[in-house]
Every structure is written in C-alpha cells, then in structure tokens.
Amino acid sequence: MIMVKHPLVGIVMGSDSDWPVMSSCAETLKRFGVPYEAKVLSAHRTPDAALDYAASAQERGIKVLIGAAGGAAHLAGVLAAKSELPVLAVPMPSKHLQGLDSLLSMVQMPGGIPVATFAIGEAGAVNAALFSVAMLALNDAELAKKLTEFRVNQSEKVLAKTLPELP
Ligand code: RP5
C-alpha cells in the first residue's frame, strides 16, 4: 500500500494491473498536495478485506473513496455498499471489451446506493482526482485557490496552441 500521513482520499483498485492507469489519479492528487492512500483490493478476490476497508474508511478520516476496476467492475459499488462517503468509480480499460464492460457495470448502479462514474482509463483517473479536489476545496480555501490556478493555467495552454500552416 502506498501511504501518506492522514490520507483524505482512498484509491482502491481491483488489481495491480490497474496501477499504470490509476497512477495518474495519484499523481494528480499529489500535485495538489492532497494526502491519499492507494491500495489493491478486489471485490471478488478479497471480498472481506474490501468490505472492511470501506467500512472503516470514514472513521480513519478518509473523505472520498475512488474505486477502479475492470471487466465485471463491481468494486466501486461494493465500497459504496459499506460506506456513506462519496464513491467515485473509474472504469479500467479491459482486455476484450476495451473498458466498455467496466463502464456499464459501474454506471448502472441500481437506485439507492450511488457511485459517480468517470470516463474509461486515464482521463477518468485524472478527473476522479480533480473531482475529489473540487469536493475537498469546498472546505479548504487554499486548495480552492490551487484548483483555480490549475484551471487558469490549463486554459492559457489551450489558448496558446497554434496549428501547422498548410503546405
Ligand atoms: C479487475 O480485473 C481488476 O480491476 C482488473 O482491471 C481486471 C484484471 O485483473 P488482473 O487479472 O490483471 O489481475 O478485477
């Protein structure tokens, strides 16, 4: 487990094979100085540990859970079943269906236990981190300022882009 003191965001992924994508989520949180922990726990391979993690997250000071999984991607739903914290779901690209299976599994939670599902792959991983930052920034003026700066900087980069001349 990657651990930073007093984590506010818990990133959980179904397999270490998800880390090449989910490392972007961790990197984004790190960039904003948001303490996080990242852990491999599977809804089907380690069900008891996944349930225990979710059940104890809030009392350990975690404010947001991010669940990443591929295929029959029930991990985020399982975390949400055991925790009232906001749960963000990131569908992992899968071997045979390129993550469409993961997306549909996550986004189709039956009414009553919500998870907020993001884009498949790296864009979703980064956006889940940015969404966590936005939620935490509601009660943290310094973090809100960092988010504003990030967005201004991003806009400036886009506006500075040029396209190649035609031959
Ligand atoms: C899911 O199965 C994981 O989240 C991963 O995306 C997928 C494949 O896992 P491995 O077989 O690579 O461990 O549970």
CSV table of N, CA and C and ligand atoms in Angstrom, one decimal:
chain,number,residue,atom,x,y,z
A,1,MET,N,0.9,-1.2,0.0
A,1,MET,CA,0.0,0.0,0.0
A,1,MET,C,0.9,1.2,0.0
A,2,ILE,N,0.6,2.2,-0.9
A,2,ILE,CA,1.2,3.5,-0.9
A,2,ILE,C,0.5,4.3,0.2
A,3,MET,N,1.3,4.9,1.1
A,3,MET,CA,0.6,5.6,2.2
A,3,MET,C,1.2,7.0,2.5
A,4,VAL,N,0.4,7.9,2.6
A,4,VAL,CA,0.8,9.3,3.0
A,4,VAL,C,0.1,9.6,4.3
A,5,LYS,N,0.7,10.4,5.2
A,5,LYS,CA,0.1,10.7,6.5
A,5,LYS,C,-1.3,11.2,6.4
A,6,HIS,N,-2.2,10.8,7.2
A,6,HIS,CA,-3.6,11.3,7.3
A,6,HIS,C,-4.3,11.4,5.9
A,7,PRO,N,-4.4,10.3,5.2
A,7,PRO,CA,-5.0,10.4,3.9
A,7,PRO,C,-6.4,10.9,3.9
A,8,LEU,N,-6.8,11.7,2.9
A,8,LEU,CA,-8.1,12.2,2.8
A,8,LEU,C,-8.9,11.5,1.7
A,9,VAL,N,-8.1,10.9,0.7
A,9,VAL,CA,-8.7,10.1,-0.4
A,9,VAL,C,-8.1,8.7,-0.4
A,10,GLY,N,-9.0,7.8,-0.5
A,10,GLY,CA,-8.6,6.4,-0.6
A,10,GLY,C,-8.8,5.9,-2.0
A,11,ILE,N,-7.7,5.5,-2.7
A,11,ILE,CA,-7.8,5.0,-4.0
A,11,ILE,C,-7.7,3.5,-3.9
A,12,VAL,N,-8.7,2.8,-4.4
A,12,VAL,CA,-8.7,1.3,-4.3
A,12,VAL,C,-8.8,0.8,-5.7
A,13,MET,N,-8.0,-0.2,-6.1
A,13,MET,CA,-8.1,-0.8,-7.4
A,13,MET,C,-8.1,-2.3,-7.3
A,14,GLY,N,-8.8,-2.9,-8.3
A,14,GLY,CA,-9.0,-4.3,-8.2
A,14,GLY,C,-7.8,-5.2,-8.4
A,15,SER,N,-6.8,-4.6,-9.1
A,15,SER,CA,-5.6,-5.4,-9.4
A,15,SER,C,-4.4,-4.4,-9.5
A,16,ASP,N,-3.2,-4.9,-9.3
A,16,ASP,CA,-2.0,-4.1,-9.6
A,16,ASP,C,-1.9,-3.8,-11.1
A,17,SER,N,-2.6,-4.6,-11.9
A,17,SER,CA,-2.6,-4.3,-13.4
A,17,SER,C,-3.3,-3.0,-13.7
A,18,ASP,N,-4.1,-2.4,-12.7
A,18,ASP,CA,-4.8,-1.2,-12.9
A,18,ASP,C,-3.9,0.0,-12.6
A,19,TRP,N,-2.7,-0.2,-12.0
A,19,TRP,CA,-1.9,0.9,-11.5
A,19,TRP,C,-1.3,1.8,-12.6
A,20,PRO,N,-0.9,1.2,-13.7
A,20,PRO,CA,-0.4,2.1,-14.8
A,20,PRO,C,-1.4,3.2,-15.2
A,21,VAL,N,-2.7,2.9,-15.1
A,21,VAL,CA,-3.7,3.9,-15.3
A,21,VAL,C,-4.0,4.7,-14.1
A,22,MET,N,-4.1,4.1,-12.9
A,22,MET,CA,-4.5,4.8,-11.7
A,22,MET,C,-3.4,5.6,-11.1
A,23,SER,N,-2.2,5.4,-11.6
A,23,SER,CA,-1.1,6.2,-11.1
A,23,SER,C,-1.3,7.7,-11.4
A,24,SER,N,-2.0,7.9,-12.6
A,24,SER,CA,-2.3,9.3,-13.0
A,24,SER,C,-3.3,10.0,-11.9
A,25,CYS,N,-4.1,9.2,-11.3
A,25,CYS,CA,-5.0,9.7,-10.3
A,25,CYS,C,-4.2,10.1,-9.1
A,26,ALA,N,-3.3,9.2,-8.7
A,26,ALA,CA,-2.4,9.5,-7.5
A,26,ALA,C,-1.5,10.7,-7.8
A,27,GLU,N,-1.0,10.8,-9.0
A,27,GLU,CA,-0.1,11.9,-9.4
A,27,GLU,C,-0.8,13.2,-9.3
A,28,THR,N,-2.1,13.2,-9.8
A,28,THR,CA,-2.9,14.4,-9.7
A,28,THR,C,-3.2,14.9,-8.3
A,29,LEU,N,-3.5,14.0,-7.4
A,29,LEU,CA,-3.7,14.3,-6.0
A,29,LEU,C,-2.5,14.9,-5.4
A,30,LYS,N,-1.3,14.2,-5.7
A,30,LYS,CA,0.0,14.6,-5.2
A,30,LYS,C,0.3,16.1,-5.7
A,31,ARG,N,0.0,16.3,-6.9
A,31,ARG,CA,0.2,17.7,-7.5
A,31,ARG,C,-0.5,18.8,-6.7
A,32,PHE,N,-1.7,18.4,-6.2
A,32,PHE,CA,-2.5,19.4,-5.4
A,32,PHE,C,-2.1,19.3,-3.9
A,33,GLY,N,-1.2,18.4,-3.5
A,33,GLY,CA,-0.9,18.3,-2.1
A,33,GLY,C,-2.0,17.6,-1.3
A,34,VAL,N,-2.8,16.8,-2.0
A,34,VAL,CA,-3.9,16.1,-1.2
A,34,VAL,C,-3.4,14.8,-0.8
A,35,PRO,N,-3.4,14.5,0.6
A,35,PRO,CA,-2.9,13.2,1.0
A,35,PRO,C,-3.8,12.1,0.6
A,36,TYR,N,-3.2,11.0,0.2
A,36,TYR,CA,-4.1,9.9,-0.3
A,36,TYR,C,-3.4,8.6,0.1
A,37,GLU,N,-4.1,7.5,0.0
A,37,GLU,CA,-3.5,6.2,0.1
A,37,GLU,C,-4.0,5.4,-1.1
A,38,ALA,N,-3.2,4.5,-1.6
A,38,ALA,CA,-3.6,3.7,-2.8
A,38,ALA,C,-3.4,2.3,-2.4
A,39,LYS,N,-4.4,1.4,-2.8
A,39,LYS,CA,-4.4,0.0,-2.3
A,39,LYS,C,-5.0,-0.9,-3.3
A,40,VAL,N,-4.5,-2.1,-3.4
A,40,VAL,CA,-5.2,-3.1,-4.3
A,40,VAL,C,-6.1,-4.0,-3.4
A,41,LEU,N,-7.4,-4.0,-3.7
A,41,LEU,CA,-8.4,-4.8,-3.0
A,41,LEU,C,-9.4,-5.2,-4.1
A,42,SER,N,-9.8,-6.4,-4.1
A,42,SER,CA,-10.7,-6.9,-5.1
A,42,SER,C,-12.1,-7.2,-4.5
A,43,ALA,N,-13.1,-6.9,-5.2
A,43,ALA,CA,-14.5,-7.2,-4.7
A,43,ALA,C,-14.7,-8.7,-4.7
A,44,HIS,N,-14.0,-9.4,-5.6
A,44,HIS,CA,-14.2,-10.9,-5.7
A,44,HIS,C,-13.1,-11.7,-5.2
A,45,ARG,N,-11.8,-11.1,-5.3
A,45,ARG,CA,-10.7,-11.9,-4.9
A,45,ARG,C,-10.4,-11.7,-3.4
A,46,THR,N,-10.7,-10.5,-2.9
A,46,THR,CA,-10.5,-10.2,-1.4
A,46,THR,C,-11.8,-9.5,-0.9
A,47,PRO,N,-12.9,-10.2,-1.0
A,47,PRO,CA,-14.2,-9.5,-0.6
A,47,PRO,C,-14.2,-9.0,0.8
A,48,ASP,N,-13.7,-9.8,1.8
A,48,ASP,CA,-13.8,-9.4,3.2
A,48,ASP,C,-13.0,-8.1,3.4
A,49,ALA,N,-11.8,-8.2,2.8
A,49,ALA,CA,-10.8,-7.0,3.0
A,49,ALA,C,-11.4,-5.8,2.4
A,50,ALA,N,-12.0,-5.9,1.2
A,50,ALA,CA,-12.6,-4.8,0.5
A,50,ALA,C,-13.8,-4.2,1.4
A,51,LEU,N,-14.6,-5.0,1.9
A,51,LEU,CA,-15.7,-4.6,2.8
A,51,LEU,C,-15.2,-3.9,4.1
A,52,ASP,N,-14.2,-4.5,4.7
A,52,ASP,CA,-13.6,-3.9,5.9
A,52,ASP,C,-13.0,-2.6,5.6
A,53,TYR,N,-12.3,-2.5,4.5
A,53,TYR,CA,-11.6,-1.2,4.2
A,53,TYR,C,-12.7,-0.1,4.0
A,54,ALA,N,-13.8,-0.4,3.3
A,54,ALA,CA,-14.8,0.6,3.1
A,54,ALA,C,-15.5,1.0,4.4
A,55,ALA,N,-15.8,-0.1,5.2
A,55,ALA,CA,-16.5,0.2,6.5
A,55,ALA,C,-15.7,1.0,7.4
A,56,SER,N,-14.4,1.0,7.4
A,56,SER,CA,-13.6,1.7,8.4
A,56,SER,C,-13.0,3.0,7.8
A,57,ALA,N,-13.2,3.3,6.5
A,57,ALA,CA,-12.6,4.5,5.9
A,57,ALA,C,-13.0,5.8,6.5
A,58,GLN,N,-14.3,6.0,6.8
A,58,GLN,CA,-14.7,7.3,7.3
A,58,GLN,C,-14.1,7.5,8.7
A,59,GLU,N,-14.1,6.5,9.6
A,59,GLU,CA,-13.6,6.7,10.9
A,59,GLU,C,-12.1,7.0,10.9
A,60,ARG,N,-11.4,6.6,9.8
A,60,ARG,CA,-10.0,6.8,9.7
A,60,ARG,C,-9.7,8.2,9.1
A,61,GLY,N,-10.7,9.0,8.8
A,61,GLY,CA,-10.6,10.3,8.3
A,61,GLY,C,-10.6,10.5,6.8
A,62,ILE,N,-10.8,9.4,6.1
A,62,ILE,CA,-11.0,9.5,4.6
A,62,ILE,C,-12.3,10.2,4.3
A,63,LYS,N,-12.2,11.1,3.3
A,63,LYS,CA,-13.4,11.9,2.9
A,63,LYS,C,-14.0,11.4,1.6
A,64,VAL,N,-13.1,10.8,0.7
A,64,VAL,CA,-13.6,10.4,-0.6
A,64,VAL,C,-13.0,9.0,-0.9
A,65,LEU,N,-13.8,8.2,-1.5
A,65,LEU,CA,-13.2,6.9,-2.0
A,65,LEU,C,-13.3,6.8,-3.5
A,66,ILE,N,-12.2,6.3,-4.1
A,66,ILE,CA,-12.2,6.2,-5.5
A,66,ILE,C,-11.9,4.7,-5.8
A,67,GLY,N,-12.9,4.1,-6.5
A,67,GLY,CA,-12.8,2.7,-6.8
A,67,GLY,C,-12.5,2.5,-8.3
A,68,ALA,N,-11.5,1.7,-8.7
A,68,ALA,CA,-11.1,1.5,-10.1
A,68,ALA,C,-11.1,0.0,-10.3
A,69,ALA,N,-11.8,-0.4,-11.4
A,69,ALA,CA,-11.8,-1.9,-11.7
A,69,ALA,C,-12.2,-2.1,-13.1
A,70,GLY,N,-11.8,-3.3,-13.6
A,70,GLY,CA,-12.1,-3.6,-15.0
A,70,GLY,C,-12.9,-4.9,-15.1
A,71,GLY,N,-13.6,-5.0,-16.3
A,71,GLY,CA,-14.4,-6.2,-16.5
A,71,GLY,C,-15.8,-6.1,-15.8
A,72,ALA,N,-16.2,-7.1,-15.1
A,72,ALA,CA,-17.4,-7.0,-14.2
A,72,ALA,C,-17.0,-6.2,-13.0
A,73,ALA,N,-17.1,-4.9,-13.2
A,73,ALA,CA,-16.4,-4.0,-12.3
A,73,ALA,C,-17.3,-3.6,-11.1
A,74,HIS,N,-17.4,-4.5,-10.1
A,74,HIS,CA,-18.3,-4.2,-9.0
A,74,HIS,C,-17.7,-3.6,-7.8
A,75,LEU,N,-16.4,-3.3,-7.9
A,75,LEU,CA,-15.6,-2.8,-6.7
A,75,LEU,C,-16.2,-1.5,-6.2
A,76,ALA,N,-16.4,-0.5,-7.0
A,76,ALA,CA,-16.9,0.8,-6.5
A,76,ALA,C,-18.3,0.6,-5.8
A,77,GLY,N,-19.2,-0.2,-6.4
A,77,GLY,CA,-20.5,-0.5,-5.8
A,77,GLY,C,-20.3,-1.2,-4.5
A,78,VAL,N,-19.4,-2.1,-4.3
A,78,VAL,CA,-19.2,-2.8,-3.1
A,78,VAL,C,-18.7,-1.8,-2.0
A,79,LEU,N,-17.8,-0.9,-2.4
A,79,LEU,CA,-17.3,0.2,-1.5
A,79,LEU,C,-18.4,1.0,-1.0
A,80,ALA,N,-19.3,1.4,-2.0
A,80,ALA,CA,-20.4,2.3,-1.6
A,80,ALA,C,-21.4,1.6,-0.8
A,81,ALA,N,-21.5,0.2,-0.9
A,81,ALA,CA,-22.5,-0.5,-0.1
A,81,ALA,C,-22.1,-0.5,1.4
A,82,LYS,N,-20.8,-0.3,1.7
A,82,LYS,CA,-20.3,-0.3,3.1
A,82,LYS,C,-19.9,1.0,3.6
A,83,SER,N,-20.0,2.1,2.8
A,83,SER,CA,-19.6,3.4,3.3
A,83,SER,C,-20.5,4.5,2.8
A,84,GLU,N,-20.7,5.5,3.6
A,84,GLU,CA,-21.6,6.6,3.1
A,84,GLU,C,-20.7,7.8,2.6
A,85,LEU,N,-19.4,7.5,2.5
A,85,LEU,CA,-18.6,8.5,1.8
A,85,LEU,C,-18.9,8.6,0.3
A,86,PRO,N,-18.7,9.7,-0.3
A,86,PRO,CA,-18.8,9.8,-1.8
A,86,PRO,C,-17.8,8.8,-2.4
A,87,VAL,N,-18.4,7.9,-3.3
A,87,VAL,CA,-17.5,6.9,-4.0
A,87,VAL,C,-17.5,7.3,-5.5
A,88,LEU,N,-16.3,7.5,-6.0
A,88,LEU,CA,-16.1,7.8,-7.4
A,88,LEU,C,-15.6,6.5,-8.1
A,89,ALA,N,-16.1,6.2,-9.3
A,89,ALA,CA,-15.8,5.0,-10.0
A,89,ALA,C,-15.0,5.3,-11.3
A,90,VAL,N,-13.9,4.6,-11.4
A,90,VAL,CA,-13.1,4.8,-12.7
A,90,VAL,C,-13.0,3.4,-13.4
A,91,PRO,N,-13.7,3.3,-14.6
A,91,PRO,CA,-13.7,2.1,-15.4
A,91,PRO,C,-12.3,1.9,-16.0
A,92,MET,N,-11.8,0.7,-15.8
A,92,MET,CA,-10.4,0.3,-16.3
A,92,MET,C,-10.6,-0.2,-17.7
A,93,PRO,N,-9.7,0.1,-18.6
A,93,PRO,CA,-9.7,-0.5,-20.0
A,93,PRO,C,-9.5,-2.0,-19.8
A,94,SER,N,-10.4,-2.8,-20.4
A,94,SER,CA,-10.3,-4.3,-20.3
A,94,SER,C,-9.8,-4.9,-21.5
A,95,LYS,N,-9.3,-6.2,-21.4
A,95,LYS,CA,-8.6,-6.9,-22.5
A,95,LYS,C,-9.5,-7.1,-23.7
A,96,HIS,N,-10.8,-7.5,-23.5
A,96,HIS,CA,-11.6,-7.9,-24.6
A,96,HIS,C,-12.6,-6.8,-25.1
A,97,LEU,N,-13.1,-6.0,-24.1
A,97,LEU,CA,-14.1,-5.0,-24.5
A,97,LEU,C,-13.6,-3.6,-24.3
A,98,GLN,N,-12.4,-3.4,-24.1
A,98,GLN,CA,-11.7,-2.1,-24.0
A,98,GLN,C,-12.3,-1.2,-22.9
A,99,GLY,N,-12.9,-1.8,-21.9
A,99,GLY,CA,-13.5,-1.0,-20.8
A,99,GLY,C,-14.9,-0.6,-20.9
A,100,LEU,N,-15.6,-1.0,-22.0
A,100,LEU,CA,-17.0,-0.7,-22.1
A,100,LEU,C,-17.8,-1.5,-21.1
A,101,ASP,N,-17.3,-2.8,-20.9
A,101,ASP,CA,-17.9,-3.6,-19.8
A,101,ASP,C,-17.7,-3.0,-18.4
A,102,SER,N,-16.5,-2.4,-18.2
A,102,SER,CA,-16.3,-1.8,-16.9
A,102,SER,C,-17.2,-0.6,-16.7
A,103,LEU,N,-17.3,0.2,-17.8
A,103,LEU,CA,-18.1,1.4,-17.7
A,103,LEU,C,-19.6,1.1,-17.4
A,104,LEU,N,-20.1,0.1,-18.2
A,104,LEU,CA,-21.5,-0.2,-18.0
A,104,LEU,C,-21.8,-0.8,-16.6
A,105,SER,N,-20.8,-1.6,-16.1
A,105,SER,CA,-21.0,-2.2,-14.8
A,105,SER,C,-21.1,-1.1,-13.7
A,106,MET,N,-20.2,-0.1,-13.9
A,106,MET,CA,-20.1,0.9,-12.8
A,106,MET,C,-21.3,1.9,-12.9
A,107,VAL,N,-21.6,2.3,-14.1
A,107,VAL,CA,-22.6,3.4,-14.3
A,107,VAL,C,-24.0,2.9,-14.0
A,108,GLN,N,-24.2,1.6,-14.1
A,108,GLN,CA,-25.6,1.1,-14.0
A,108,GLN,C,-25.9,0.7,-12.5
A,109,MET,N,-25.5,1.4,-11.5
A,109,MET,CA,-25.8,1.1,-10.1
A,109,MET,C,-27.3,1.3,-10.0
A,110,PRO,N,-28.0,0.3,-9.4
A,110,PRO,CA,-29.4,0.4,-9.1
A,110,PRO,C,-29.7,1.6,-8.1
A,111,GLY,N,-30.8,2.2,-8.2
A,111,GLY,CA,-31.1,3.3,-7.3
A,111,GLY,C,-31.0,3.0,-5.8
A,112,GLY,N,-30.4,3.9,-5.0
A,112,GLY,CA,-30.3,3.8,-3.6
A,112,GLY,C,-28.9,3.8,-3.1
A,113,ILE,N,-27.9,3.3,-3.9
A,113,ILE,CA,-26.5,3.3,-3.5
A,113,ILE,C,-25.7,3.8,-4.7
A,114,PRO,N,-25.5,5.2,-4.7
A,114,PRO,CA,-24.8,5.8,-5.8
A,114,PRO,C,-23.3,5.6,-5.9
A,115,VAL,N,-22.8,5.5,-7.1
A,115,VAL,CA,-21.4,5.8,-7.3
A,115,VAL,C,-21.3,6.8,-8.5
A,116,ALA,N,-20.4,7.7,-8.5
A,116,ALA,CA,-20.2,8.7,-9.6
A,116,ALA,C,-19.2,8.1,-10.5
A,117,THR,N,-19.6,7.8,-11.8
A,117,THR,CA,-18.7,7.1,-12.7
A,117,THR,C,-18.1,8.1,-13.7
A,118,PHE,N,-16.8,7.9,-13.9
A,118,PHE,CA,-16.0,8.8,-14.7
A,118,PHE,C,-15.6,8.1,-16.0
A,119,ALA,N,-14.9,8.7,-16.9
A,119,ALA,CA,-14.5,8.2,-18.2
A,119,ALA,C,-13.6,7.0,-18.0
A,120,ILE,N,-13.6,6.1,-19.1
A,120,ILE,CA,-12.7,5.0,-19.1
A,120,ILE,C,-11.3,5.4,-19.1
A,121,GLY,N,-10.4,4.8,-18.3
A,121,GLY,CA,-9.0,5.0,-18.4
A,121,GLY,C,-8.4,6.2,-17.8
A,122,GLU,N,-7.3,6.7,-18.4
A,122,GLU,CA,-6.6,7.8,-17.8
A,122,GLU,C,-7.3,9.1,-17.6
A,123,ALA,N,-8.2,9.4,-18.5
A,123,ALA,CA,-9.0,10.7,-18.4
A,123,ALA,C,-9.9,10.6,-17.1
A,124,GLY,N,-10.5,9.4,-17.0
A,124,GLY,CA,-11.3,9.2,-15.8
A,124,GLY,C,-10.5,9.2,-14.5
A,125,ALA,N,-9.3,8.6,-14.6
A,125,ALA,CA,-8.4,8.6,-13.4
A,125,ALA,C,-8.0,10.0,-12.9
A,126,VAL,N,-7.7,10.8,-13.9
A,126,VAL,CA,-7.3,12.2,-13.6
A,126,VAL,C,-8.5,13.0,-13.1
A,127,ASN,N,-9.7,12.8,-13.8
A,127,ASN,CA,-10.9,13.6,-13.4
A,127,ASN,C,-11.4,13.1,-12.1
A,128,ALA,N,-11.3,11.9,-11.7
A,128,ALA,CA,-11.7,11.5,-10.4
A,128,ALA,C,-10.9,12.2,-9.3
A,129,ALA,N,-9.6,12.4,-9.6
A,129,ALA,CA,-8.7,13.1,-8.7
A,129,ALA,C,-9.2,14.6,-8.6
A,130,LEU,N,-9.4,15.2,-9.8
A,130,LEU,CA,-9.8,16.6,-9.8
A,130,LEU,C,-11.2,16.8,-9.2
A,131,PHE,N,-12.0,15.9,-9.3
A,131,PHE,CA,-13.4,16.0,-8.7
A,131,PHE,C,-13.2,15.9,-7.2
A,132,SER,N,-12.3,15.0,-6.7
A,132,SER,CA,-12.0,14.9,-5.3
A,132,SER,C,-11.5,16.2,-4.8
A,133,VAL,N,-10.6,16.8,-5.5
A,133,VAL,CA,-10.0,18.1,-5.2
A,133,VAL,C,-11.2,19.2,-5.0
A,134,ALA,N,-12.1,19.2,-6.0
A,134,ALA,CA,-13.2,20.1,-6.0
A,134,ALA,C,-14.1,19.9,-4.8
A,135,MET,N,-14.3,18.7,-4.4
A,135,MET,CA,-15.1,18.4,-3.2
A,135,MET,C,-14.4,18.9,-1.9
A,136,LEU,N,-13.1,18.5,-1.8
A,136,LEU,CA,-12.4,18.9,-0.6
A,136,LEU,C,-12.2,20.4,-0.6
A,137,ALA,N,-12.1,21.1,-1.8
A,137,ALA,CA,-11.9,22.5,-1.8
A,137,ALA,C,-13.1,23.3,-1.3
A,138,LEU,N,-14.2,22.7,-1.2
A,138,LEU,CA,-15.4,23.4,-0.6
A,138,LEU,C,-15.1,23.8,0.8
A,139,ASN,N,-14.3,23.1,1.5
A,139,ASN,CA,-13.9,23.4,2.9
A,139,ASN,C,-12.5,23.7,3.1
A,140,ASP,N,-11.8,24.1,2.0
A,140,ASP,CA,-10.4,24.4,2.1
A,140,ASP,C,-10.0,25.5,1.1
A,141,ALA,N,-9.9,26.7,1.6
A,141,ALA,CA,-9.7,27.9,0.7
A,141,ALA,C,-8.4,27.8,-0.1
A,142,GLU,N,-7.3,27.2,0.6
A,142,GLU,CA,-6.0,27.1,-0.1
A,142,GLU,C,-6.1,26.1,-1.3
A,143,LEU,N,-6.8,25.0,-1.0
A,143,LEU,CA,-7.0,24.0,-2.1
A,143,LEU,C,-7.8,24.6,-3.2
A,144,ALA,N,-8.8,25.4,-2.9
A,144,ALA,CA,-9.7,26.1,-3.9
A,144,ALA,C,-8.8,27.0,-4.8
A,145,LYS,N,-7.9,27.7,-4.2
A,145,LYS,CA,-7.0,28.6,-4.9
A,145,LYS,C,-6.2,27.8,-5.9
A,146,LYS,N,-5.6,26.7,-5.4
A,146,LYS,CA,-4.8,25.8,-6.3
A,146,LYS,C,-5.6,25.3,-7.5
A,147,LEU,N,-6.9,25.0,-7.2
A,147,LEU,CA,-7.7,24.5,-8.3
A,147,LEU,C,-8.0,25.6,-9.4
A,148,THR,N,-8.3,26.8,-8.9
A,148,THR,CA,-8.5,27.9,-9.8
A,148,THR,C,-7.2,28.1,-10.6
A,149,GLU,N,-6.0,28.1,-10.0
A,149,GLU,CA,-4.8,28.3,-10.7
A,149,GLU,C,-4.6,27.2,-11.8
A,150,PHE,N,-4.9,26.0,-11.4
A,150,PHE,CA,-4.7,24.9,-12.3
A,150,PHE,C,-5.6,25.1,-13.6
A,151,ARG,N,-6.8,25.5,-13.4
A,151,ARG,CA,-7.7,25.7,-14.5
A,151,ARG,C,-7.3,26.9,-15.3
A,152,VAL,N,-6.9,28.0,-14.7
A,152,VAL,CA,-6.4,29.1,-15.5
A,152,VAL,C,-5.2,28.7,-16.3
A,153,ASN,N,-4.3,28.0,-15.7
A,153,ASN,CA,-3.1,27.6,-16.4
A,153,ASN,C,-3.5,26.7,-17.6
A,154,GLN,N,-4.4,25.8,-17.4
A,154,GLN,CA,-4.9,24.9,-18.4
A,154,GLN,C,-5.5,25.7,-19.6
A,155,SER,N,-6.3,26.6,-19.3
A,155,SER,CA,-6.9,27.5,-20.3
A,155,SER,C,-5.9,28.2,-21.1
A,156,GLU,N,-4.9,28.8,-20.4
A,156,GLU,CA,-3.8,29.5,-21.1
A,156,GLU,C,-3.0,28.6,-22.1
A,157,LYS,N,-2.8,27.4,-21.6
A,157,LYS,CA,-2.1,26.5,-22.5
A,157,LYS,C,-2.9,26.2,-23.8
A,158,VAL,N,-4.2,26.0,-23.7
A,158,VAL,CA,-5.0,25.8,-24.8
A,158,VAL,C,-5.0,27.0,-25.8
A,159,LEU,N,-5.2,28.2,-25.2
A,159,LEU,CA,-5.3,29.4,-26.0
A,159,LEU,C,-4.0,29.7,-26.7
A,160,ALA,N,-2.9,29.2,-26.1
A,160,ALA,CA,-1.5,29.5,-26.7
A,160,ALA,C,-1.2,28.5,-27.8
A,161,LYS,N,-2.1,27.5,-28.1
A,161,LYS,CA,-1.8,26.5,-29.1
A,161,LYS,C,-1.9,27.1,-30.5
A,162,THR,N,-1.0,26.6,-31.4
A,162,THR,CA,-1.1,27.0,-32.8
A,162,THR,C,-1.2,25.8,-33.6
A,163,LEU,N,-1.8,25.9,-34.8
A,163,LEU,CA,-1.9,24.8,-35.7
A,163,LEU,C,-0.9,25.0,-36.9
A,164,PRO,N,-0.4,23.9,-37.4
A,164,PRO,CA,0.6,24.0,-38.5
A,164,PRO,C,0.0,24.6,-39.8
A,165,GLU,N,0.9,25.4,-40.4
A,165,GLU,CA,0.5,26.0,-41.7
A,165,GLU,C,0.2,24.9,-42.8
A,166,LEU,N,-0.7,25.1,-43.6
A,166,LEU,CA,-0.9,24.1,-44.8
A,166,LEU,C,0.2,24.3,-45.8
A,167,PRO,N,0.7,23.2,-46.4
A,167,PRO,CA,1.8,23.4,-47.4
A,167,PRO,C,1.3,24.2,-48.6
B,1,RP5,C1,-10.4,-6.5,-12.2
B,1,RP5,O1,-10.0,-7.4,-13.2
B,1,RP5,C2,-9.2,-5.6,-12.0
B,1,RP5,O2,-9.7,-4.3,-11.6
B,1,RP5,C3,-8.6,-5.5,-13.3
B,1,RP5,O3,-9.0,-4.4,-14.1
B,1,RP5,C4,-9.1,-6.8,-14.0
B,1,RP5,C5,-8.0,-7.7,-14.4
B,1,RP5,O4,-7.2,-8.1,-13.3
B,1,RP5,P1,-5.9,-9.0,-13.4
B,1,RP5,O5,-6.4,-10.3,-14.0
B,1,RP5,O6,-5.0,-8.2,-14.3
B,1,RP5,O7,-5.4,-9.1,-12.0
B,1,RP5,O8,-10.7,-7.1,-11.0
